[in-house]
Short mmCIF file of C-alpha atoms in Angstrom, two decimals:
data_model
loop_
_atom_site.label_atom_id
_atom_site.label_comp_id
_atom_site.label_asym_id
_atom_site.label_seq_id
_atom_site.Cartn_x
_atom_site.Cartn_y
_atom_site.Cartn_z
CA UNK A 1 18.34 6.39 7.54
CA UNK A 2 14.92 7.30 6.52
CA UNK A 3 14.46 10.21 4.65
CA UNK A 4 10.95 11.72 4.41
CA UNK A 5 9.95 13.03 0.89
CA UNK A 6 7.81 16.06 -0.24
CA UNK A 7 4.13 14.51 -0.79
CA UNK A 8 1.71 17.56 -0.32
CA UNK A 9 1.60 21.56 0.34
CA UNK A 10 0.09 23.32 3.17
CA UNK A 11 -1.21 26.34 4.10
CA UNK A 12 1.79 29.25 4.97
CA UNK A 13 -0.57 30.69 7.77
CA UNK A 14 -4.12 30.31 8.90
CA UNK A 15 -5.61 33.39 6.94
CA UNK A 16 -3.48 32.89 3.81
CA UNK A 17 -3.52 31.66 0.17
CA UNK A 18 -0.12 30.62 0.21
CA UNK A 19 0.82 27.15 -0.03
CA UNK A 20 4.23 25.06 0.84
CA UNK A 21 5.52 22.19 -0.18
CA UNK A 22 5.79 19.67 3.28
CA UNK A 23 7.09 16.23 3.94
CA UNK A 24 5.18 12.98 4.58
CA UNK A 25 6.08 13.82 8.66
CA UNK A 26 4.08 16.63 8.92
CA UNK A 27 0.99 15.95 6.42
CA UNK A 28 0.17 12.88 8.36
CA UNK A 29 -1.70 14.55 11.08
CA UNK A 30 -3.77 16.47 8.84
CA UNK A 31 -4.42 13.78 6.85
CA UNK A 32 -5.80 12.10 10.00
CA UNK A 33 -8.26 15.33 10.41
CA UNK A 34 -10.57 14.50 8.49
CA UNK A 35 -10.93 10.30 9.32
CA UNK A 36 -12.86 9.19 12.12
CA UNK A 37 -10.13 7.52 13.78
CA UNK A 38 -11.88 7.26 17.54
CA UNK A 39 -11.52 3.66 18.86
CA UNK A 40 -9.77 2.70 15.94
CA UNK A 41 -5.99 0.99 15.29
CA UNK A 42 -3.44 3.25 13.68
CA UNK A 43 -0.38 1.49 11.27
CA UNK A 44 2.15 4.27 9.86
CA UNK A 45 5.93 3.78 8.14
CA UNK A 46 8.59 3.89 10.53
CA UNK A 47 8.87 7.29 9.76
CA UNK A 48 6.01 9.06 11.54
CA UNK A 49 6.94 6.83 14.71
CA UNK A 50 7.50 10.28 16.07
CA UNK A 51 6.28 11.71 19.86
CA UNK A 52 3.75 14.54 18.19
CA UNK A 53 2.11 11.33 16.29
CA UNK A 54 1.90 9.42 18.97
CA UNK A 55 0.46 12.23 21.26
CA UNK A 56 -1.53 13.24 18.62
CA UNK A 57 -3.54 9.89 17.90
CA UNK A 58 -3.71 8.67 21.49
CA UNK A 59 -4.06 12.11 23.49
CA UNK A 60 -6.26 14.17 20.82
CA UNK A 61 -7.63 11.50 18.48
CA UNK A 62 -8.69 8.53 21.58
CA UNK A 63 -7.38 5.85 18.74
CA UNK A 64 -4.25 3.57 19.29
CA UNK A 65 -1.00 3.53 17.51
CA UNK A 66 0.89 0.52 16.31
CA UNK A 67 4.21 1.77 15.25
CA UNK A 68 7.77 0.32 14.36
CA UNK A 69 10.91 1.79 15.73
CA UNK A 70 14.21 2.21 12.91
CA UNK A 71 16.90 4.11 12.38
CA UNK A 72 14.69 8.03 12.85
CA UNK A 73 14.53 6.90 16.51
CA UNK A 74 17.78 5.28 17.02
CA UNK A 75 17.31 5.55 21.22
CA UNK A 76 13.91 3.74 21.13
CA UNK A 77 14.79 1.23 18.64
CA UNK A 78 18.35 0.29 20.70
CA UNK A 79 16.11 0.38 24.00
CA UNK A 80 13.98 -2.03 22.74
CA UNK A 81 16.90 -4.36 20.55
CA UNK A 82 18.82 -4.30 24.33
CA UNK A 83 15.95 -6.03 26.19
CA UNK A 84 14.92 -8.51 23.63
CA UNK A 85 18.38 -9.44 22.49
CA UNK A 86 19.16 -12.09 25.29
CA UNK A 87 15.95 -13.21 25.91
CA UNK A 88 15.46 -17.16 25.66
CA UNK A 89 11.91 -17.54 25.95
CA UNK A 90 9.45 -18.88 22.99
CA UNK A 91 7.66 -16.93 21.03
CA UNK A 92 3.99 -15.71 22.27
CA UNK A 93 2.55 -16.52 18.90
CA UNK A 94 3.95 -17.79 15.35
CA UNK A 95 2.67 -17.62 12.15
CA UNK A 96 3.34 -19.52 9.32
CA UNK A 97 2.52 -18.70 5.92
CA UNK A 98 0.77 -21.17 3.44
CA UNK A 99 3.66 -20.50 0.93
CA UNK A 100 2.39 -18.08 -1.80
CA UNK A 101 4.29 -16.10 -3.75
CA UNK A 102 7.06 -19.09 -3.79
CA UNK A 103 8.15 -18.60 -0.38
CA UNK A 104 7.02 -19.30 2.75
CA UNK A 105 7.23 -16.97 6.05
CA UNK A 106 7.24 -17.49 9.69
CA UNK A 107 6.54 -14.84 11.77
CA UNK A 108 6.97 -15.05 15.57
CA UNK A 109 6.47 -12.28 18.34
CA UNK A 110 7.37 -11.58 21.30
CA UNK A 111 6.06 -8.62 23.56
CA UNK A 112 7.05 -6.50 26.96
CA UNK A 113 5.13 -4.16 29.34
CA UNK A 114 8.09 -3.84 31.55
CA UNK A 115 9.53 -0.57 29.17
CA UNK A 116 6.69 1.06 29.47
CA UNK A 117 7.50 3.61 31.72
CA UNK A 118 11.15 3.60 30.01
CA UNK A 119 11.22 4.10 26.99
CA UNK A 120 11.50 8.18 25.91
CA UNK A 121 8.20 7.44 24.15
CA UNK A 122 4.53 8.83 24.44
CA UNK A 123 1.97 6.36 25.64
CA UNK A 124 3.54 2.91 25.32
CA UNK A 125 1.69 0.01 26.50
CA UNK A 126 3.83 -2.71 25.29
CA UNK A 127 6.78 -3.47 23.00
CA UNK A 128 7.54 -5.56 21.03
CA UNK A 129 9.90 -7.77 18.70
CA UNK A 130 9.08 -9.20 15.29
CA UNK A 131 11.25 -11.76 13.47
CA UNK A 132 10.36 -13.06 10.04
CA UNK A 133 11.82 -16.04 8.47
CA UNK A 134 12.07 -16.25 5.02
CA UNK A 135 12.71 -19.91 3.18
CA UNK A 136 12.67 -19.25 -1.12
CA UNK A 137 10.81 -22.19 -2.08
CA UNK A 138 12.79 -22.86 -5.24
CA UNK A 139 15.98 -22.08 -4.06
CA UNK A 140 15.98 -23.06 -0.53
CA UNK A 141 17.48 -19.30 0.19
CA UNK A 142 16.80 -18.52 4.01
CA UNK A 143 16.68 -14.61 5.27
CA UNK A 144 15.69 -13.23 8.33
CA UNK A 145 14.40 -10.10 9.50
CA UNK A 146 13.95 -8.93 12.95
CA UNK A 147 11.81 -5.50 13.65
CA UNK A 148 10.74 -3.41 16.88
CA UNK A 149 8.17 -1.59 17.74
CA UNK A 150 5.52 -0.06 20.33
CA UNK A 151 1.93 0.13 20.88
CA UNK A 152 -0.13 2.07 23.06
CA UNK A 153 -2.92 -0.38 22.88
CA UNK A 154 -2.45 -2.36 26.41
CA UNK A 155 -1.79 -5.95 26.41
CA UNK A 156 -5.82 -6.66 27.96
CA UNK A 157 -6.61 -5.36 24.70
CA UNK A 158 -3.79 -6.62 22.26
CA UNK A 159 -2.39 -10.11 22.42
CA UNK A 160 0.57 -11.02 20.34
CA UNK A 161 -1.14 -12.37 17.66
CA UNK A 162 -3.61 -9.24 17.12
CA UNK A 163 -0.35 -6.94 17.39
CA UNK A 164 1.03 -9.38 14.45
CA UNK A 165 -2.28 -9.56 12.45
CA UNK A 166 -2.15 -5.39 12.19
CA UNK A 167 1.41 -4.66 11.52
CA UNK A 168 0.97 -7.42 8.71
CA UNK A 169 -1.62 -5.71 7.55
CA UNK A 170 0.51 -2.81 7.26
CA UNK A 171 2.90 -4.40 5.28
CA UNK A 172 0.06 -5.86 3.40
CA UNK A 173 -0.42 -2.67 2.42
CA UNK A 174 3.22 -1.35 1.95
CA UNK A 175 4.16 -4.31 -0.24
CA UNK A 176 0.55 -3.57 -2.77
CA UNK A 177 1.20 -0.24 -3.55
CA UNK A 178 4.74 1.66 -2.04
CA UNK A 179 6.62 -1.73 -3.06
CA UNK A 180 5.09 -1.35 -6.47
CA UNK A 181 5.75 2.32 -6.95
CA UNK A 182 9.25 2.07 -5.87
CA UNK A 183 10.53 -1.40 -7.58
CA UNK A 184 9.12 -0.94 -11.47
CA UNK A 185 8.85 3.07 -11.06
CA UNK A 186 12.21 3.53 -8.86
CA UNK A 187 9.98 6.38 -7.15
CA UNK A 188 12.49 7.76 -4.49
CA UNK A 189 14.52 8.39 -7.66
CA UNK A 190 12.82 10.56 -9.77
CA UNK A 191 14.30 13.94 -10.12
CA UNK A 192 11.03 15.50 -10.98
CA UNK A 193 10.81 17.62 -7.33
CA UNK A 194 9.72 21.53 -8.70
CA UNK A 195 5.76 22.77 -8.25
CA UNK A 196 2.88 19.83 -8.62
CA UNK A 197 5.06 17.85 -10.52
CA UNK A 198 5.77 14.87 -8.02
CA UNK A 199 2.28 14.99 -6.99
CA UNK A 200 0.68 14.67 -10.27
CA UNK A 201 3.37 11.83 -11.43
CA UNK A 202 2.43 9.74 -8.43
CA UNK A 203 -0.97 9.86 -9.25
CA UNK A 204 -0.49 8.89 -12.68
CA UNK A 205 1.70 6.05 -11.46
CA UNK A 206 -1.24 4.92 -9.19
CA UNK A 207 -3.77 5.13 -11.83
CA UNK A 208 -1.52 2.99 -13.85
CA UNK A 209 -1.55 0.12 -11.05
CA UNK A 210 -5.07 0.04 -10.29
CA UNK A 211 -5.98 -0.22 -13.75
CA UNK A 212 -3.73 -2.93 -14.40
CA UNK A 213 -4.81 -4.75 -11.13
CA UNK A 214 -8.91 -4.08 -12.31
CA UNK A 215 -7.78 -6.35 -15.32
CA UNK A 216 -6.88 -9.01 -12.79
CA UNK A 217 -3.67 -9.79 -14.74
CA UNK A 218 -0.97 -12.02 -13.15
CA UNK A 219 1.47 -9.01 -12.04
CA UNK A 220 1.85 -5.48 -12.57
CA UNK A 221 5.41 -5.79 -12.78
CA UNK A 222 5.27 -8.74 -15.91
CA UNK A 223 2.45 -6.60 -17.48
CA UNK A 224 3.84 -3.03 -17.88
CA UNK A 225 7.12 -5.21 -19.70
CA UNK A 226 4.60 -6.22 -21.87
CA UNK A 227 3.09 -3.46 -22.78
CA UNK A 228 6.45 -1.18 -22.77
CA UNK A 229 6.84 1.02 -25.52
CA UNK A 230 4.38 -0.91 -27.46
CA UNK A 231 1.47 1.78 -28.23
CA UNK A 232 -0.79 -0.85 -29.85
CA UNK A 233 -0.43 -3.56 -27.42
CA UNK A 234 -2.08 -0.63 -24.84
CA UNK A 235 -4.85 0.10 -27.16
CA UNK A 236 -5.48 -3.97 -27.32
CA UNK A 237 -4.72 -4.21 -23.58
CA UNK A 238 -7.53 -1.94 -23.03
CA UNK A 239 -10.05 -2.35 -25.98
CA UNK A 240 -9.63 1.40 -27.13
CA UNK A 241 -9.77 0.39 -30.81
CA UNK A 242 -12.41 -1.47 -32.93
CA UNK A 243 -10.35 -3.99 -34.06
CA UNK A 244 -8.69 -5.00 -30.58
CA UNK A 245 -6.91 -8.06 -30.39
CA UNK A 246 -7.78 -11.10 -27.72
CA UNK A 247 -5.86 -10.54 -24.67
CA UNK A 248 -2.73 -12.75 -24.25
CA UNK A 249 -3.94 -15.52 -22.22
#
């Protein structure tokens, strides 16, 4: 089950000072105020895949949505499971990774316009079904993930590979920075919940990763072992002192 956290405050009432502390749900569409989001293709975590979000972007903002059903919408996502799960047809498009990161992925898609006027859903164009293949390179491991989802960008306008290219974008994304924060911070963890305090870690956690990214080293995870409880090695890390050593090559 996903389980939204507090990430911001917002105003009590429209004439007052007061702030509250809200969940990633409901500072998404505020967020979205201020962006000029007209004509323009809209990722989010399975948790905003919500009705208000979907009205929201499509009805009030004239953008599209591209959004994956779990667990928070267990009706859409076993709508969507129950038509794809016997179907025998091949895949509208398949991608295949060139192996990075010592493994290599295919990705293959298949979509539906038949649910659209079906599915308890706002605006849905098409759906669609996901399944990644995983093969480790050095171990020969296989996994395999399959995902659902809806868009409300109509299938004139989004072929199966586009609708592939932007979620995997998303998890482009996801993997950079929430991955990060979450594997070598354990994030959802922290017990630090009172006043600004989970606000002001998390930006101290993302300061950390961009500046270890700027210095183009080969993994934030690898570097902050490095440099773990080792004052001087930060100083050398980031030339703070005079007599700085030579970065470890």
């Amino acid at each position: 089950m996903l389980h939204p956290k507090k990430v911001g405050t917002l105003p009590v009432g429209e004439d007052s000072e007061e702030q509250k502390q809200t969940n990633e749900i409901k500072i998404a569409i505020p967020l979205l105020e201020v962006l000029a989001i007209e004509g323009k293709n809209i990722t989010a975590d399975a948790l905003h895949t919500q009705t208000n979000f979907a009205d929201y972007t499509v009805q009030q903002r004239n953008a599209h949505y591209f959004l994956i059903a779990k667990n928070n919408q267990p009706t859409l996502r076993s709508d969507i499971e129950f038509y794809f799960r016997n179907i025998d047809s091949e895949p509208e498009d398949v991608d295949v990774s060139s192996g990075e990161h010592g493994r290599i992925e295919t990705r293959s898609i298949w979509t539906a316009t038949e649910l659209n006027g079906y599915l308890n859903f706002l605006h849905v164009a098409q759906a669609f079904m996901i399944k990644r293949e995983t093969i480790e390179k050095k171990t020969g491991k296989v996994s395999s993930e399959i995902v659902y989802g809806v868009t409300s960008k109509p299938s004139e306008e989004a072929s199966p590979n586009m609708i592939q290219n932007t979620i995997r974008k998303h998890w482009t994304v996801e993997n950079s920075c929430h991955y990060i924060l979450d594997w070598n911070y354990d994030e959802d963890r922290c017990r630090i919940r009172k006043g600004y305090g989970p606000e002001n870690l998390a930006r101290l956690r993302k300061f950390v990763i961009a500046l270890i990214k700027s210095k183009k080293s080969d993994g934030v995870a690898q570097k902050m072992r490095e440099l773990f409880r080792n004052t001087r090695a930060v100083l050398d890390y980031l030339k703070m002192t005079k007599n700085s050593q030579a970065a470890r090559q």
